[in-house]
mmCIF file of C-alpha atoms and ligand atoms in Angstrom:
data_model
loop_
_atom_site.group_PDB
_atom_site.id
_atom_site.type_symbol
_atom_site.label_atom_id
_atom_site.label_comp_id
_atom_site.label_asym_id
_atom_site.label_seq_id
_atom_site.Cartn_x
_atom_site.Cartn_y
_atom_site.Cartn_z
ATOM 1 C CA MET A 1 -17.537 11.072 7.332
ATOM 2 C CA ASN A 2 -17.277 14.487 8.886
ATOM 3 C CA ALA A 3 -15.099 13.754 11.932
ATOM 4 C CA THR A 4 -15.828 17.057 13.603
ATOM 5 C CA ALA A 5 -19.511 16.122 13.515
ATOM 6 C CA GLN A 6 -18.886 12.695 15.058
ATOM 7 C CA PRO A 7 -16.671 13.232 18.092
ATOM 8 C CA ASP A 8 -17.785 9.975 19.705
ATOM 9 C CA LEU A 9 -16.671 7.892 16.769
ATOM 10 C CA VAL A 10 -13.338 9.713 16.628
ATOM 11 C CA LYS A 11 -12.881 9.203 20.383
ATOM 12 C CA SER A 12 -13.522 5.487 20.155
ATOM 13 C CA ILE A 13 -11.103 5.196 17.236
ATOM 14 C CA LEU A 14 -8.389 7.135 19.017
ATOM 15 C CA ALA A 15 -8.931 5.236 22.259
ATOM 16 C CA ASP A 16 -7.530 2.166 20.536
ATOM 17 C CA PHE A 17 -4.251 3.908 19.690
ATOM 18 C CA PRO A 18 -1.487 4.603 22.201
ATOM 19 C CA ILE A 19 -2.112 8.368 22.494
ATOM 20 C CA PRO A 20 -3.687 10.479 25.283
ATOM 21 C CA LEU A 21 -7.217 11.720 24.669
ATOM 22 C CA GLU A 22 -7.405 14.733 26.973
ATOM 23 C CA ASN A 23 -7.807 18.120 25.276
ATOM 24 C CA MET A 24 -7.861 16.473 21.901
ATOM 25 C CA LYS A 25 -8.829 18.624 18.924
ATOM 26 C CA VAL A 26 -9.822 17.391 15.469
ATOM 27 C CA ARG A 27 -9.976 19.353 12.226
ATOM 28 C CA PRO A 28 -10.173 18.497 8.509
ATOM 29 C CA PHE A 29 -6.783 18.587 6.833
ATOM 30 C CA GLY A 30 -5.231 18.681 3.350
ATOM 31 C CA SER A 31 -6.631 18.701 -0.145
ATOM 32 C CA GLY A 32 -6.686 15.019 -1.249
ATOM 33 C CA LEU A 33 -9.704 13.897 -3.227
ATOM 34 C CA ILE A 34 -9.881 10.242 -2.246
ATOM 35 C CA ASN A 35 -9.315 9.713 1.495
ATOM 36 C CA ALA A 36 -10.827 11.886 4.244
ATOM 37 C CA THR A 37 -8.026 13.379 6.368
ATOM 38 C CA TYR A 38 -8.001 15.065 9.802
ATOM 39 C CA LEU A 39 -5.356 16.672 11.965
ATOM 40 C CA ILE A 40 -5.478 15.573 15.600
ATOM 41 C CA ASP A 41 -3.966 17.804 18.272
ATOM 42 C CA CYS A 42 -3.372 16.168 21.626
ATOM 43 C CA SER A 43 -1.114 16.637 24.620
ATOM 44 C CA ASN A 44 1.780 14.623 23.202
ATOM 45 C CA GLY A 45 1.813 15.990 19.720
ATOM 46 C CA GLN A 46 -0.041 16.020 16.445
ATOM 47 C CA PHE A 47 -1.300 13.098 14.391
ATOM 48 C CA ILE A 48 -2.987 12.567 11.066
ATOM 49 C CA LEU A 49 -6.173 10.512 11.133
ATOM 50 C CA GLN A 50 -7.265 9.168 7.785
ATOM 51 C CA ARG A 51 -10.238 7.197 6.688
ATOM 52 C CA ILE A 52 -9.446 5.003 3.693
ATOM 53 C CA ASN A 53 -11.903 5.283 0.835
ATOM 54 C CA GLN A 54 -12.987 1.679 0.377
ATOM 55 C CA GLU A 55 -14.804 2.396 -2.853
ATOM 56 C CA VAL A 56 -11.331 3.024 -4.255
ATOM 57 C CA PHE A 57 -9.102 0.813 -2.102
ATOM 58 C CA ARG A 58 -11.007 -2.482 -1.970
ATOM 59 C CA HIS A 59 -8.364 -4.128 0.244
ATOM 60 C CA PRO A 60 -7.061 -1.601 2.756
ATOM 61 C CA GLU A 61 -5.168 -4.434 4.487
ATOM 62 C CA TYR A 62 -2.921 -4.605 1.402
ATOM 63 C CA ILE A 63 -1.821 -1.040 2.089
ATOM 64 C CA ALA A 64 -0.859 -1.977 5.640
ATOM 65 C CA GLU A 65 0.993 -5.062 4.431
ATOM 66 C CA ASN A 66 2.996 -3.092 1.872
ATOM 67 C CA ILE A 67 3.947 -0.419 4.374
ATOM 68 C CA ARG A 68 5.040 -3.080 6.848
ATOM 69 C CA LEU A 69 7.166 -4.897 4.238
ATOM 70 C CA ILE A 70 8.850 -1.703 3.083
ATOM 71 C CA ASN A 71 9.355 -0.448 6.622
ATOM 72 C CA ASP A 72 11.017 -3.735 7.667
ATOM 73 C CA TYR A 73 13.245 -3.733 4.609
ATOM 74 C CA LEU A 74 14.348 -0.126 5.052
ATOM 75 C CA GLN A 75 14.995 -0.603 8.781
ATOM 76 C CA ARG A 76 17.327 -3.473 7.900
ATOM 77 C CA THR A 77 19.088 -2.000 4.896
ATOM 78 C CA HIS A 78 18.872 1.800 5.299
ATOM 79 C CA PRO A 79 18.238 2.483 8.977
ATOM 80 C CA ASN A 80 18.887 6.209 8.491
ATOM 81 C CA TYR A 81 16.239 6.607 5.821
ATOM 82 C CA PHE A 82 13.373 8.586 7.300
ATOM 83 C CA PHE A 83 10.157 6.631 6.926
ATOM 84 C CA VAL A 84 6.879 7.501 8.608
ATOM 85 C CA SER A 85 4.847 4.445 9.512
ATOM 86 C CA PRO A 86 1.311 4.517 10.930
ATOM 87 C CA LEU A 87 0.808 3.566 14.609
ATOM 88 C CA THR A 88 -0.593 0.135 15.405
ATOM 89 C CA THR A 89 -3.761 -0.311 17.439
ATOM 90 C CA ARG A 90 -3.527 -1.421 21.091
ATOM 91 C CA ARG A 91 -5.824 -4.393 20.775
ATOM 92 C CA HIS A 92 -4.838 -6.037 17.513
ATOM 93 C CA GLN A 93 -1.535 -4.417 16.616
ATOM 94 C CA ASN A 94 -3.073 -3.449 13.313
ATOM 95 C CA MET A 95 -2.182 -0.405 11.233
ATOM 96 C CA PHE A 96 -5.917 0.104 10.793
ATOM 97 C CA TRP A 97 -8.677 0.632 13.250
ATOM 98 C CA ARG A 98 -11.619 -0.981 11.545
ATOM 99 C CA GLN A 99 -15.292 -1.196 11.898
ATOM 100 C CA ASP A 100 -18.205 -1.784 9.560
ATOM 101 C CA LEU A 101 -18.110 1.935 8.925
ATOM 102 C CA GLY A 102 -14.589 1.957 7.595
ATOM 103 C CA TYR A 103 -10.845 1.708 8.034
ATOM 104 C CA TYR A 104 -8.981 4.435 9.876
ATOM 105 C CA ARG A 105 -5.291 4.912 10.489
ATOM 106 C CA LEU A 106 -3.273 7.230 12.651
ATOM 107 C CA THR A 107 0.126 8.536 11.617
ATOM 108 C CA PRO A 108 2.416 10.790 13.664
ATOM 109 C CA PHE A 109 2.673 14.307 12.279
ATOM 110 C CA VAL A 110 6.384 14.971 11.776
ATOM 111 C CA PRO A 111 7.262 17.930 14.049
ATOM 112 C CA GLY A 112 8.541 20.966 12.157
ATOM 113 C CA SER A 113 7.370 19.606 8.826
ATOM 114 C CA GLN A 114 5.231 21.372 6.289
ATOM 115 C CA SER A 115 3.735 20.501 2.961
ATOM 116 C CA ILE A 116 2.830 22.830 0.119
ATOM 117 C CA ASP A 117 0.153 22.548 -2.563
ATOM 118 C CA VAL A 118 1.770 24.396 -5.450
ATOM 119 C CA VAL A 119 5.365 24.376 -6.664
ATOM 120 C CA GLU A 120 6.559 27.974 -6.642
ATOM 121 C CA ASN A 121 10.180 27.619 -7.635
ATOM 122 C CA ALA A 122 12.826 25.263 -8.958
ATOM 123 C CA ALA A 123 14.285 24.595 -5.500
ATOM 124 C CA GLU A 124 10.987 23.101 -4.309
ATOM 125 C CA ALA A 125 10.699 20.970 -7.447
ATOM 126 C CA PHE A 126 14.261 19.714 -6.948
ATOM 127 C CA GLU A 127 13.668 18.758 -3.298
ATOM 128 C CA SER A 128 10.463 16.942 -4.094
ATOM 129 C CA SER A 129 11.850 15.088 -7.094
ATOM 130 C CA GLN A 130 14.903 14.087 -5.091
ATOM 131 C CA GLN A 131 12.688 12.621 -2.372
ATOM 132 C CA PHE A 132 10.671 10.517 -4.829
ATOM 133 C CA GLY A 133 13.882 9.433 -6.550
ATOM 134 C CA ARG A 134 15.425 8.524 -3.201
ATOM 135 C CA PHE A 135 12.420 6.427 -2.242
ATOM 136 C CA THR A 136 12.660 4.296 -5.398
ATOM 137 C CA ALA A 137 16.474 4.209 -5.222
ATOM 138 C CA ARG A 138 16.510 2.888 -1.632
ATOM 139 C CA LEU A 139 14.151 0.138 -2.774
ATOM 140 C CA ALA A 140 16.075 -0.739 -5.936
ATOM 141 C CA ARG A 141 17.165 -4.128 -4.494
ATOM 142 C CA PHE A 142 13.771 -4.869 -2.969
ATOM 143 C CA ASP A 143 11.649 -7.179 -5.135
ATOM 144 C CA PRO A 144 8.718 -5.010 -6.266
ATOM 145 C CA HIS A 145 6.639 -8.106 -6.963
ATOM 146 C CA THR A 146 6.422 -8.918 -3.254
ATOM 147 C CA LEU A 147 4.134 -5.886 -2.895
ATOM 148 C CA LYS A 148 0.380 -6.243 -3.037
ATOM 149 C CA ILE A 149 -1.482 -4.406 -5.794
ATOM 150 C CA THR A 150 -3.549 -1.883 -3.834
ATOM 151 C CA LEU A 151 -5.200 -0.433 -6.945
ATOM 152 C CA PRO A 152 -5.287 -2.858 -9.885
ATOM 153 C CA ASP A 153 -4.498 -1.216 -13.231
ATOM 154 C CA PHE A 154 -4.095 2.187 -11.599
ATOM 155 C CA HIS A 155 -1.811 3.610 -14.293
ATOM 156 C CA ASN A 156 -2.846 1.232 -17.070
ATOM 157 C CA LEU A 157 -3.336 3.714 -19.889
ATOM 158 C CA ARG A 158 -4.751 1.133 -22.307
ATOM 159 C CA LEU A 159 -7.465 0.239 -19.826
ATOM 160 C CA ARG A 160 -8.183 3.919 -19.032
ATOM 161 C CA TYR A 161 -8.516 4.608 -22.742
ATOM 162 C CA ASN A 162 -10.867 1.669 -23.235
ATOM 163 C CA GLN A 163 -12.968 2.774 -20.269
ATOM 164 C CA PHE A 164 -13.183 6.207 -21.853
ATOM 165 C CA THR A 165 -14.447 4.842 -25.192
ATOM 166 C CA ASN A 166 -16.932 2.528 -23.431
ATOM 167 C CA THR A 167 -18.248 5.475 -21.466
ATOM 168 C CA LEU A 168 -18.868 7.332 -24.711
ATOM 169 C CA GLN A 169 -21.458 4.620 -25.452
ATOM 170 C CA LEU A 170 -22.933 4.185 -21.991
ATOM 171 C CA GLY A 171 -22.432 7.526 -20.232
ATOM 172 C CA ASN A 172 -24.429 10.736 -19.877
ATOM 173 C CA GLN A 173 -25.216 11.535 -23.524
ATOM 174 C CA GLU A 174 -25.993 15.185 -22.906
ATOM 175 C CA ARG A 175 -22.569 15.734 -21.363
ATOM 176 C CA ILE A 176 -20.885 13.707 -24.085
ATOM 177 C CA HIS A 177 -22.620 15.690 -26.795
ATOM 178 C CA ALA A 178 -21.410 18.956 -25.297
ATOM 179 C CA ALA A 179 -17.802 17.732 -25.106
ATOM 180 C CA GLN A 180 -17.118 16.792 -28.727
ATOM 181 C CA GLU A 181 -14.023 18.948 -29.104
ATOM 182 C CA ALA A 182 -12.364 17.425 -26.042
ATOM 183 C CA ILE A 183 -13.299 13.914 -27.161
ATOM 184 C CA GLN A 184 -11.820 14.487 -30.597
ATOM 185 C CA PHE A 185 -8.595 15.750 -29.090
ATOM 186 C CA ILE A 186 -8.292 12.663 -26.874
ATOM 187 C CA GLU A 187 -8.891 10.427 -29.883
ATOM 188 C CA SER A 188 -6.326 12.332 -31.956
ATOM 189 C CA GLN A 189 -3.599 11.558 -29.381
ATOM 190 C CA GLN A 190 -4.051 7.780 -29.378
ATOM 191 C CA SER A 191 -0.447 7.226 -30.411
ATOM 192 C CA ILE A 192 0.421 7.916 -26.748
ATOM 193 C CA VAL A 193 -1.394 4.691 -25.830
ATOM 194 C CA ARG A 194 0.591 2.702 -28.376
ATOM 195 C CA GLU A 195 3.910 4.150 -27.206
ATOM 196 C CA TYR A 196 2.893 3.381 -23.623
ATOM 197 C CA GLU A 197 2.292 -0.255 -24.612
ATOM 198 C CA LYS A 198 5.767 -0.476 -26.104
ATOM 199 C CA ILE A 199 7.232 0.658 -22.777
ATOM 200 C CA CYS A 200 5.263 -1.918 -20.805
ATOM 201 C CA SER A 201 6.337 -4.757 -23.073
ATOM 202 C CA ASN A 202 10.053 -4.007 -22.831
ATOM 203 C CA PRO A 203 11.230 -4.992 -19.318
ATOM 204 C CA GLN A 204 14.913 -4.795 -20.295
ATOM 205 C CA GLN A 205 14.741 -1.099 -21.025
ATOM 206 C CA TYR A 206 11.817 -0.255 -18.757
ATOM 207 C CA PRO A 207 12.106 -2.434 -15.638
ATOM 208 C CA VAL A 208 9.387 -2.721 -13.038
ATOM 209 C CA ARG A 209 10.330 -0.730 -9.919
ATOM 210 C CA VAL A 210 8.764 0.255 -6.615
ATOM 211 C CA MET A 211 6.913 3.434 -7.523
ATOM 212 C CA HIS A 212 4.926 5.866 -5.407
ATOM 213 C CA HIS A 213 2.259 6.637 -8.055
ATOM 214 C CA ASP A 214 1.069 9.932 -6.534
ATOM 215 C CA THR A 215 3.974 12.365 -6.675
ATOM 216 C CA LYS A 216 2.191 15.668 -6.210
ATOM 217 C CA ILE A 217 4.172 18.163 -4.128
ATOM 218 C CA SER A 218 1.840 17.852 -1.122
ATOM 219 C CA ASN A 219 3.012 14.240 -0.748
ATOM 220 C CA VAL A 220 6.483 15.381 0.298
ATOM 221 C CA LEU A 221 7.228 16.728 3.760
ATOM 222 C CA LEU A 222 9.566 19.728 3.782
ATOM 223 C CA ASP A 223 11.364 21.252 6.763
ATOM 224 C CA LYS A 224 11.145 24.924 7.671
ATOM 225 C CA ASN A 225 13.910 25.728 5.171
ATOM 226 C CA LYS A 226 11.968 23.876 2.468
ATOM 227 C CA LYS A 227 14.439 20.990 2.407
ATOM 228 C CA GLY A 228 12.865 17.578 1.702
ATOM 229 C CA ILE A 229 12.311 15.271 4.695
ATOM 230 C CA CYS A 230 10.425 12.298 3.267
ATOM 231 C CA VAL A 231 7.576 11.161 1.050
ATOM 232 C CA ILE A 232 4.137 10.413 2.498
ATOM 233 C CA ASP A 233 0.790 8.955 1.381
ATOM 234 C CA LEU A 234 1.994 5.464 0.538
ATOM 235 C CA ASP A 235 -1.383 3.952 -0.394
ATOM 236 C CA THR A 236 -0.498 3.682 -4.059
ATOM 237 C CA VAL A 237 3.050 2.363 -3.581
ATOM 238 C CA MET A 238 3.117 -0.599 -5.956
ATOM 239 C CA PRO A 239 5.239 -2.206 -8.629
ATOM 240 C CA GLY A 240 5.252 0.157 -11.591
ATOM 241 C CA TYR A 241 7.228 2.038 -14.207
ATOM 242 C CA PHE A 242 9.424 5.139 -14.004
ATOM 243 C CA PHE A 243 6.859 7.142 -15.973
ATOM 244 C CA SER A 244 4.308 7.088 -13.167
ATOM 245 C CA ASP A 245 6.357 9.156 -10.722
ATOM 246 C CA VAL A 246 8.311 11.249 -13.201
ATOM 247 C CA GLY A 247 5.189 11.865 -15.282
ATOM 248 C CA ASP A 248 2.981 12.900 -12.376
ATOM 249 C CA MET A 249 5.637 15.354 -11.204
ATOM 250 C CA LEU A 250 5.719 16.919 -14.656
ATOM 251 C CA ARG A 251 1.927 16.960 -14.710
ATOM 252 C CA THR A 252 1.599 18.687 -11.359
ATOM 253 C CA TYR A 253 4.750 20.874 -11.081
ATOM 254 C CA LEU A 254 5.415 22.296 -14.553
ATOM 255 C CA SER A 255 2.440 24.638 -14.766
ATOM 256 C CA PRO A 256 2.132 27.625 -12.401
ATOM 257 C CA VAL A 257 -1.550 26.675 -11.937
ATOM 258 C CA SER A 258 -3.123 23.345 -11.001
ATOM 259 C CA GLU A 259 -5.701 21.053 -12.574
ATOM 260 C CA GLU A 260 -8.356 23.128 -10.761
ATOM 261 C CA GLU A 261 -7.640 26.333 -12.735
ATOM 262 C CA ARG A 262 -10.524 27.498 -14.918
ATOM 263 C CA ASP A 263 -8.605 30.205 -16.771
ATOM 264 C CA PHE A 264 -6.591 28.081 -19.199
ATOM 265 C CA ASN A 265 -4.550 31.105 -20.314
ATOM 266 C CA LYS A 266 -2.685 30.725 -17.042
ATOM 267 C CA ILE A 267 -1.549 27.186 -17.889
ATOM 268 C CA GLY A 268 2.052 26.990 -19.026
ATOM 269 C CA ILE A 269 5.304 25.048 -18.917
ATOM 270 C CA ARG A 270 8.038 26.406 -16.649
ATOM 271 C CA ILE A 271 11.298 25.265 -18.202
ATOM 272 C CA PRO A 272 13.466 25.794 -15.054
ATOM 273 C CA ILE A 273 11.056 23.578 -13.107
ATOM 274 C CA PHE A 274 11.543 20.827 -15.676
ATOM 275 C CA GLU A 275 15.300 21.091 -15.269
ATOM 276 C CA ALA A 276 14.955 20.899 -11.477
ATOM 277 C CA ILE A 277 12.757 17.789 -11.657
ATOM 278 C CA VAL A 278 15.329 16.059 -13.861
ATOM 279 C CA LYS A 279 18.241 17.109 -11.642
ATOM 280 C CA GLY A 280 16.448 16.073 -8.459
ATOM 281 C CA TYR A 281 15.521 12.658 -9.819
ATOM 282 C CA PHE A 282 18.933 12.024 -11.389
ATOM 283 C CA SER A 283 20.635 12.989 -8.104
ATOM 284 C CA GLU A 284 19.280 9.724 -6.657
ATOM 285 C CA MET A 285 18.434 7.552 -9.635
ATOM 286 C CA LYS A 286 21.030 8.240 -12.338
ATOM 287 C CA ASN A 287 22.814 4.928 -11.742
ATOM 288 C CA GLU A 288 19.580 2.969 -11.627
ATOM 289 C CA LEU A 289 17.723 4.386 -14.622
ATOM 290 C CA THR A 290 18.345 2.870 -18.043
ATOM 291 C CA SER A 291 19.180 5.177 -20.955
ATOM 292 C CA ALA A 292 15.746 4.477 -22.402
ATOM 293 C CA GLU A 293 14.082 5.617 -19.182
ATOM 294 C CA LYS A 294 16.190 8.772 -18.988
ATOM 295 C CA GLU A 295 15.441 9.669 -22.588
ATOM 296 C CA SER A 296 11.704 9.180 -22.047
ATOM 297 C CA PHE A 297 11.165 11.759 -19.280
ATOM 298 C CA VAL A 298 9.151 14.133 -21.471
ATOM 299 C CA PHE A 299 7.079 11.242 -22.739
ATOM 300 C CA ALA A 300 6.383 10.267 -19.120
ATOM 301 C CA GLY A 301 4.736 13.673 -18.705
ATOM 302 C CA LYS A 302 2.599 13.070 -21.784
ATOM 303 C CA ILE A 303 1.393 9.699 -20.495
ATOM 304 C CA LEU A 304 0.334 11.061 -17.119
ATOM 305 C CA ILE A 305 -1.286 14.261 -18.391
ATOM 306 C CA TYR A 306 -3.148 12.357 -21.085
ATOM 307 C CA MET A 307 -4.258 9.694 -18.600
ATOM 308 C CA GLN A 308 -5.499 12.313 -16.137
ATOM 309 C CA ALA A 309 -7.434 14.142 -18.873
ATOM 310 C CA ILE A 310 -9.051 10.815 -19.775
ATOM 311 C CA ARG A 311 -9.839 9.999 -16.130
ATOM 312 C CA PHE A 312 -11.479 13.369 -15.428
ATOM 313 C CA LEU A 313 -13.495 13.327 -18.670
ATOM 314 C CA THR A 314 -14.575 9.709 -18.123
ATOM 315 C CA ASP A 315 -15.775 10.647 -14.649
ATOM 316 C CA HIS A 316 -17.639 13.657 -16.024
ATOM 317 C CA PHE A 317 -19.436 11.382 -18.502
ATOM 318 C CA ASN A 318 -20.155 8.963 -15.634
ATOM 319 C CA ASN A 319 -21.839 11.720 -13.605
ATOM 320 C CA ASP A 320 -18.806 12.199 -11.310
ATOM 321 C CA ILE A 321 -19.086 8.879 -9.492
ATOM 322 C CA TYR A 322 -15.331 8.616 -8.785
ATOM 323 C CA TYR A 323 -13.976 12.076 -8.017
ATOM 324 C CA GLY A 324 -17.206 13.824 -7.084
ATOM 325 C CA ALA A 325 -17.774 17.430 -8.221
ATOM 326 C CA LYS A 326 -17.723 20.649 -6.207
ATOM 327 C CA TYR A 327 -19.657 22.498 -8.909
ATOM 328 C CA PRO A 328 -21.505 21.386 -12.073
ATOM 329 C CA GLY A 329 -19.011 20.523 -14.770
ATOM 330 C CA HIS A 330 -16.063 20.339 -12.344
ATOM 331 C CA ASN A 331 -14.548 17.220 -13.932
ATOM 332 C CA PHE A 332 -15.078 18.642 -17.409
ATOM 333 C CA ILE A 333 -13.066 21.710 -16.406
ATOM 334 C CA ARG A 334 -10.347 19.537 -14.882
ATOM 335 C CA GLY A 335 -10.253 17.290 -17.946
ATOM 336 C CA THR A 336 -10.048 20.156 -20.441
ATOM 337 C CA ASN A 337 -7.483 21.872 -18.200
ATOM 338 C CA GLN A 338 -5.314 18.774 -18.605
ATOM 339 C CA ILE A 339 -5.858 18.851 -22.382
ATOM 340 C CA ALA A 340 -4.630 22.461 -22.432
ATOM 341 C CA LEU A 341 -1.599 21.366 -20.411
ATOM 342 C CA LEU A 342 -0.840 18.512 -22.808
ATOM 343 C CA LYS A 343 -0.962 20.936 -25.749
ATOM 344 C CA LYS A 344 1.508 23.214 -23.952
ATOM 345 C CA LEU A 345 3.794 20.278 -23.220
ATOM 346 C CA ASN A 346 3.730 19.239 -26.875
ATOM 347 C CA GLU A 347 4.729 22.791 -27.872
ATOM 348 C CA ALA A 348 7.551 22.910 -25.339
ATOM 349 C CA GLU A 349 8.835 19.433 -26.180
ATOM 350 C CA PRO A 350 11.902 20.441 -28.260
ATOM 351 C CA ALA A 351 13.117 22.835 -25.541
ATOM 352 C CA LEU A 352 12.535 20.256 -22.803
ATOM 353 C CA GLN A 353 14.228 17.506 -24.781
ATOM 354 C CA ALA A 354 17.317 19.695 -25.235
ATOM 355 C CA ILE A 355 17.537 20.249 -21.479
ATOM 356 C CA LEU A 356 17.065 16.554 -20.863
ATOM 357 C CA VAL A 357 19.924 15.608 -23.206
ATOM 358 C CA GLN A 358 22.149 18.165 -21.464
ATOM 359 C CA GLN A 359 21.314 16.703 -18.051
ATOM 360 C CA ILE A 360 21.883 13.140 -19.264
ATOM 361 C CA ASN A 361 25.339 14.149 -20.508
ATOM 362 C CA ASP A 362 26.176 16.072 -17.328
ATOM 363 C CA SER A 363 25.189 13.101 -15.188
ATOM 364 C CA LYS A 364 27.685 10.731 -16.891
HETATM 365 C C1 GN1 B 1 -6.445 11.446 -6.748
HETATM 366 O O1 GN1 B 1 -6.744 11.712 -3.675
HETATM 367 P P1 GN1 B 1 -5.638 12.385 -4.363
HETATM 368 O O2 GN1 B 1 -5.917 13.830 -4.632
HETATM 369 O O3 GN1 B 1 -4.309 12.137 -3.681
HETATM 370 C C2 GN1 B 1 -6.055 10.220 -7.568
HETATM 371 C C3 GN1 B 1 -4.807 10.518 -8.380
HETATM 372 C C4 GN1 B 1 -5.075 11.719 -9.258
HETATM 373 C C5 GN1 B 1 -5.539 12.911 -8.415
HETATM 374 C C6 GN1 B 1 -5.956 14.037 -9.296
HETATM 375 C C7 GN1 B 1 -6.301 6.929 -5.788
HETATM 376 O O4 GN1 B 1 -5.422 11.696 -5.825
HETATM 377 O O5 GN1 B 1 -4.492 9.419 -9.186
HETATM 378 O O6 GN1 B 1 -3.940 12.058 -9.965
HETATM 379 O O7 GN1 B 1 -6.655 12.546 -7.588
HETATM 380 N N1 GN1 B 1 -5.834 9.103 -6.670
HETATM 381 C C8 GN1 B 1 -6.554 7.978 -6.800
HETATM 382 O O8 GN1 B 1 -6.246 15.157 -8.533
HETATM 383 O O9 GN1 B 1 -7.374 7.814 -7.703
HETATM 384 MG MG1 MG B 2 -3.091 10.021 -2.913
#
């Protein structure tokens, strides 16, 4: 939906929330790929209106249930933890306004907050990593299995890999033919899938935790001094493993350029950013993480980069049905960008591992 083009729909949605409608302004907001997001300006502040993508989130009510459970728990056990919950509708006290056309929610915009799209320095990486660590740490005594699974198998690498190989049979053969080098690289790194399976079958060393599952920097609110306020975008909060959050931070913070970059020469690994991610996460989670988890931080990055390369390439071969494409070959570029990043991570591994060991020792 283009909200600016449908002011009547937006008005009727907003009318069901406890906010004034006079002089309201609506504009598209943010850079997420899945949910459509708008910033609402009205006389008592700013709000974020989001339409949930139901192709992706088949049960939006699960998202609301999870947020309610976590909110209640944190209010009881950590009342000072800053948690942004969506408003409830006037009529049904629901976190979603719903109609045949879709599910919409309204969340207060935290005054004085900002979010950034690219990590520029170690301080930003530290703040962000600390916020994601804090979120999981505050929920360490909350039973993750009480949460609903909003996206089944979201970070199931085995399944993603199998979907990739199936798509090689059933997908767009012209695109597949032109991507042989990328396909061969993905196949050559299959040991990552096997290592991933070892992690998932070892609950003693790799316990299931409450994980965010989308730890890009824009999902952290910062104050005007770039200090972390809280994490946002809780749609993918589910039971999961440490590698999801740690790995997606490595995937999205280490390189000075994002998955969108077409000039792969610009892709690289910034060692001080790695150190800051580890420090930030350990500052909250060092007493919760097992030694096996701590020692596997670099591997977490491999899992997430590899999985994202597979997801983008699979979508390219499926004619972009999931992510869409802003230009022809967009998901091929993103997929091969992630392959270039994985190669860089593999090269930097010894240096990163040395820093990790140092940080593990310092944190004892
Ligand atoms: C999607 O919508 P957005 O940009 O927050 C995706 C993530 C990917 C990311 C890659 C639900 O996130 O898993 O890492 O794109 N989210 C979903 O840009 O598929
Ligand atoms: Mg998201």
